[in-house]
Coordinates of C-alpha atoms in Angstrom, one line a residue:
Chain C
A1 CA 46.8 133.8 -31.1
Q2 CA 48.1 136.8 -29.3
S3 CA 46.2 137.7 -26.1
V4 CA 46.6 139.8 -23.0
S5 CA 45.0 139.1 -19.6
Q6 CA 44.7 141.4 -16.6
H7 CA 43.6 139.6 -13.5
N8 CA 42.5 142.5 -11.4
H9 CA 39.3 144.0 -12.8
H10 CA 38.6 146.4 -10.0
V11 CA 41.0 147.5 -7.4
I12 CA 40.2 149.8 -4.4
L13 CA 42.9 151.3 -2.3
S14 CA 43.5 154.0 0.2
E15 CA 46.0 156.8 -0.5
A16 CA 49.6 155.8 0.3
A17 CA 48.9 152.1 -0.2
S18 CA 51.1 150.2 -2.6
L19 CA 49.8 149.0 -6.0
E20 CA 50.5 146.1 -8.2
L21 CA 48.5 145.3 -11.2
G22 CA 49.0 142.0 -13.0
C23 CA 49.4 141.5 -16.7
N24 CA 50.2 138.3 -18.6
Y25 CA 50.4 137.7 -22.3
S26 CA 50.4 134.7 -24.5
Y27 CA 52.8 135.0 -27.4
G28 CA 56.1 133.1 -27.9
G29 CA 57.9 135.6 -30.0
T30 CA 59.5 139.0 -29.5
V31 CA 57.1 141.6 -28.0
N32 CA 56.9 145.2 -27.0
L33 CA 55.0 145.8 -23.8
F34 CA 53.0 148.9 -22.7
W35 CA 50.9 150.2 -19.9
Y36 CA 48.4 152.9 -20.7
V37 CA 46.2 154.9 -18.4
Q38 CA 42.8 156.4 -19.1
Y39 CA 41.6 159.0 -16.7
P40 CA 37.9 159.7 -16.5
G41 CA 36.7 161.5 -19.7
Q42 CA 40.2 161.6 -21.2
H43 CA 42.1 159.7 -23.9
L44 CA 44.6 157.0 -23.4
Q45 CA 48.0 158.1 -22.2
L46 CA 51.2 156.1 -22.2
L47 CA 52.5 155.3 -18.7
L48 CA 55.6 153.3 -19.7
K49 CA 56.9 150.8 -22.2
Y50 CA 59.4 148.0 -22.6
F51 CA 61.2 147.3 -25.8
S52 CA 64.4 145.8 -24.7
G53 CA 67.2 146.0 -22.2
D54 CA 66.6 146.5 -18.4
P55 CA 63.4 144.5 -17.6
L56 CA 62.5 147.0 -14.9
V57 CA 61.2 150.1 -16.6
K58 CA 60.2 153.3 -15.0
G59 CA 57.4 155.5 -16.3
I60 CA 55.7 158.7 -15.5
K61 CA 54.0 159.6 -12.2
G62 CA 56.1 157.1 -10.2
F63 CA 54.9 154.0 -11.9
E64 CA 57.2 151.2 -12.8
A65 CA 56.8 147.7 -14.4
E66 CA 58.9 144.6 -14.5
F67 CA 59.1 142.3 -17.5
I68 CA 59.6 138.7 -16.5
K69 CA 60.0 136.8 -19.7
S70 CA 59.8 133.4 -18.2
K71 CA 56.4 134.2 -16.7
F72 CA 55.2 136.2 -19.7
S73 CA 54.3 138.9 -17.3
F74 CA 54.6 142.7 -17.2
N75 CA 53.2 143.8 -13.8
L76 CA 52.7 147.4 -13.0
R77 CA 53.7 148.8 -9.6
K78 CA 53.6 152.0 -7.6
P79 CA 54.8 152.2 -4.0
S80 CA 52.4 154.8 -2.9
V81 CA 49.2 155.7 -4.8
Q82 CA 47.4 159.0 -4.8
W83 CA 43.8 159.9 -5.2
S84 CA 44.7 161.3 -8.6
D85 CA 45.7 157.8 -9.8
T86 CA 42.1 156.9 -10.0
A87 CA 41.7 155.7 -13.5
E88 CA 41.5 152.7 -15.9
Y89 CA 44.8 151.0 -16.6
F90 CA 45.4 148.9 -19.7
C91 CA 48.2 146.6 -20.4
A92 CA 49.0 146.1 -24.1
V93 CA 51.3 143.9 -26.1
N94 CA 52.7 144.5 -29.6
A95 CA 54.1 141.4 -31.3
R96 CA 56.7 141.9 -33.9
S97 CA 55.2 139.2 -36.2
T98 CA 51.7 140.6 -36.3
D99 CA 52.5 144.3 -35.7
K100 CA 49.2 144.6 -33.8
L101 CA 48.8 146.3 -30.4
I102 CA 46.4 144.1 -28.4
F103 CA 45.0 145.4 -25.1
G104 CA 44.1 143.6 -21.9
T105 CA 40.6 144.0 -20.4
G106 CA 41.7 146.8 -18.2
T107 CA 41.8 147.4 -14.5
R108 CA 39.7 150.0 -12.8
L109 CA 41.6 151.6 -9.9
Q110 CA 39.9 153.6 -7.3
V111 CA 41.9 155.4 -4.7
F112 CA 40.2 156.9 -1.7
P113 CA 41.7 159.7 0.4
Chain R
G1 CA 54.7 164.8 -27.6
A2 CA 53.0 163.7 -30.8
V3 CA 49.3 164.6 -31.1
V4 CA 46.6 162.6 -32.7
S5 CA 43.2 164.3 -33.2
Q6 CA 39.9 162.8 -33.9
H7 CA 36.8 164.5 -35.3
P8 CA 34.0 164.6 -34.4
S9 CA 34.4 163.8 -30.7
W10 CA 30.7 163.1 -30.4
V11 CA 28.1 162.3 -33.0
I12 CA 24.5 161.3 -32.9
C13 CA 22.9 159.9 -36.1
K14 CA 19.7 158.2 -37.2
S15 CA 19.6 154.5 -38.0
G16 CA 20.5 153.8 -41.6
T17 CA 22.7 156.8 -42.1
S18 CA 26.5 156.8 -42.6
V19 CA 28.9 158.6 -40.3
K20 CA 32.6 159.5 -41.0
I21 CA 35.2 159.8 -38.3
E22 CA 38.5 161.4 -39.1
C23 CA 41.8 160.7 -37.4
R24 CA 44.7 163.1 -38.0
S25 CA 48.3 163.1 -36.9
L26 CA 49.0 166.7 -36.3
D27 CA 52.7 166.9 -36.0
F28 CA 54.1 163.7 -37.5
Q29 CA 53.6 161.4 -40.4
A30 CA 51.8 158.2 -39.6
T31 CA 52.3 155.4 -42.1
T32 CA 50.2 153.1 -39.9
M33 CA 47.0 153.9 -38.1
F34 CA 44.9 151.6 -36.0
W35 CA 41.2 151.8 -35.3
Y36 CA 39.8 150.5 -32.0
R37 CA 36.3 150.1 -30.6
Q38 CA 35.7 150.4 -26.9
F39 CA 32.4 149.3 -25.3
P40 CA 31.4 150.8 -22.0
K41 CA 33.6 149.6 -19.2
Q42 CA 35.5 147.2 -21.5
S43 CA 38.8 147.1 -23.2
L44 CA 39.8 148.3 -26.6
M45 CA 39.1 145.9 -29.4
L46 CA 41.3 146.3 -32.5
M47 CA 39.1 146.7 -35.6
A48 CA 41.6 147.2 -38.3
T49 CA 45.1 148.3 -39.3
S50 CA 45.4 151.1 -41.8
N51 CA 48.5 151.6 -43.9
E52 CA 48.8 154.7 -46.0
G53 CA 48.1 154.1 -49.7
S54 CA 46.9 150.5 -49.3
K55 CA 43.8 148.7 -48.2
A56 CA 43.1 148.3 -44.5
T57 CA 43.6 144.9 -42.8
Y58 CA 40.5 144.0 -40.8
E59 CA 40.4 141.8 -37.7
Q60 CA 38.3 138.7 -37.7
G61 CA 34.7 139.4 -37.2
V62 CA 34.8 143.0 -38.3
E63 CA 32.7 143.7 -41.4
K64 CA 34.9 145.6 -43.9
D65 CA 31.8 146.7 -45.9
K66 CA 30.3 148.2 -42.8
F67 CA 33.4 149.9 -41.4
L68 CA 35.1 151.5 -44.3
I69 CA 38.6 152.7 -43.6
N70 CA 40.6 155.0 -45.9
H71 CA 44.2 156.1 -45.2
A72 CA 44.7 158.5 -48.1
S73 CA 47.6 160.5 -46.7
L74 CA 50.3 160.2 -44.1
T75 CA 48.4 162.4 -41.7
L76 CA 44.8 161.3 -42.2
S77 CA 42.8 158.2 -41.8
T78 CA 39.0 158.0 -41.9
L79 CA 36.5 155.4 -40.6
T80 CA 33.1 155.4 -42.1
V81 CA 30.3 153.5 -40.4
T82 CA 27.9 152.7 -43.2
S83 CA 24.2 152.2 -42.6
A84 CA 24.6 152.6 -38.9
H85 CA 22.4 150.7 -36.5
P86 CA 22.0 151.1 -32.7
E87 CA 24.4 148.2 -32.0
D88 CA 27.1 150.3 -33.7
S89 CA 26.9 152.8 -30.9
S90 CA 30.3 152.8 -29.3
F91 CA 33.5 154.7 -28.6
Y92 CA 35.8 154.6 -31.5
I93 CA 39.5 155.3 -31.0
C94 CA 42.3 155.7 -33.5
S95 CA 46.0 155.5 -32.9
A96 CA 48.9 156.4 -35.1
R97 CA 52.5 155.1 -35.2
E98 CA 55.0 157.9 -35.0
R99 CA 57.7 156.2 -37.1
T100 CA 57.7 153.5 -39.6
G101 CA 58.6 150.1 -38.3
Y102 CA 57.9 148.0 -35.3
T103 CA 59.4 150.1 -32.5
G104 CA 57.4 153.2 -33.3
E105 CA 55.4 154.4 -30.4
L106 CA 51.6 154.6 -30.8
F107 CA 49.7 157.8 -29.9
F108 CA 46.0 157.8 -29.4
G109 CA 43.3 160.2 -30.4
E110 CA 40.7 161.4 -27.9
G111 CA 38.1 159.1 -29.3
S112 CA 34.7 159.6 -31.0
R113 CA 31.5 158.6 -29.3
L114 CA 28.9 157.4 -31.8
T115 CA 25.3 157.1 -30.8
V116 CA 22.9 155.7 -33.3
L117 CA 19.2 156.3 -32.6

């Protein structure tokens, strides 16, 4: 069965620190990969996505993610976080065969000034 | 970007009543819509996949008779929680695919918070 795991449940950083959030999925076929962000009281927004091509994808607000097929990973990174990045981050995988978008458990990021 | 709107955003109902939540794609046609449920401080759980003009496909463990999904047009899908109970209290989120096919991006509604007393 298709599944997504996010290892970091709660991350606390100071402003300007670097960020890396892990995401691993279990599915052997072709997938599309996404990172979504949910700011407090707001709906989900797409940060970035990978469909094919360059495995290093850049998204909005300075975020990027790298798809490593051999590791079934799609980790999210940002070199220098800001207080405004405080939010819940979800990794999601869409498998071609099932056509379902499955979410990871989410990572709560808190950034302190 | 594409906009998905849910209504109502917040609803309180008595136990035993039914509640309908609407999901609309405002500026695009959505052949496929997905309904999710999000518990507090947890991830989104896929409930069902809704295709326009056909019956919804429910995930394992989701009661189709309790959570009725109708996708009558390319811009509207509805979720009806029938005979609601307090354990149905949750945040329900819909998403819509902008284009047909696998590579269409999903856009999410603002969510609807249901509280059953």
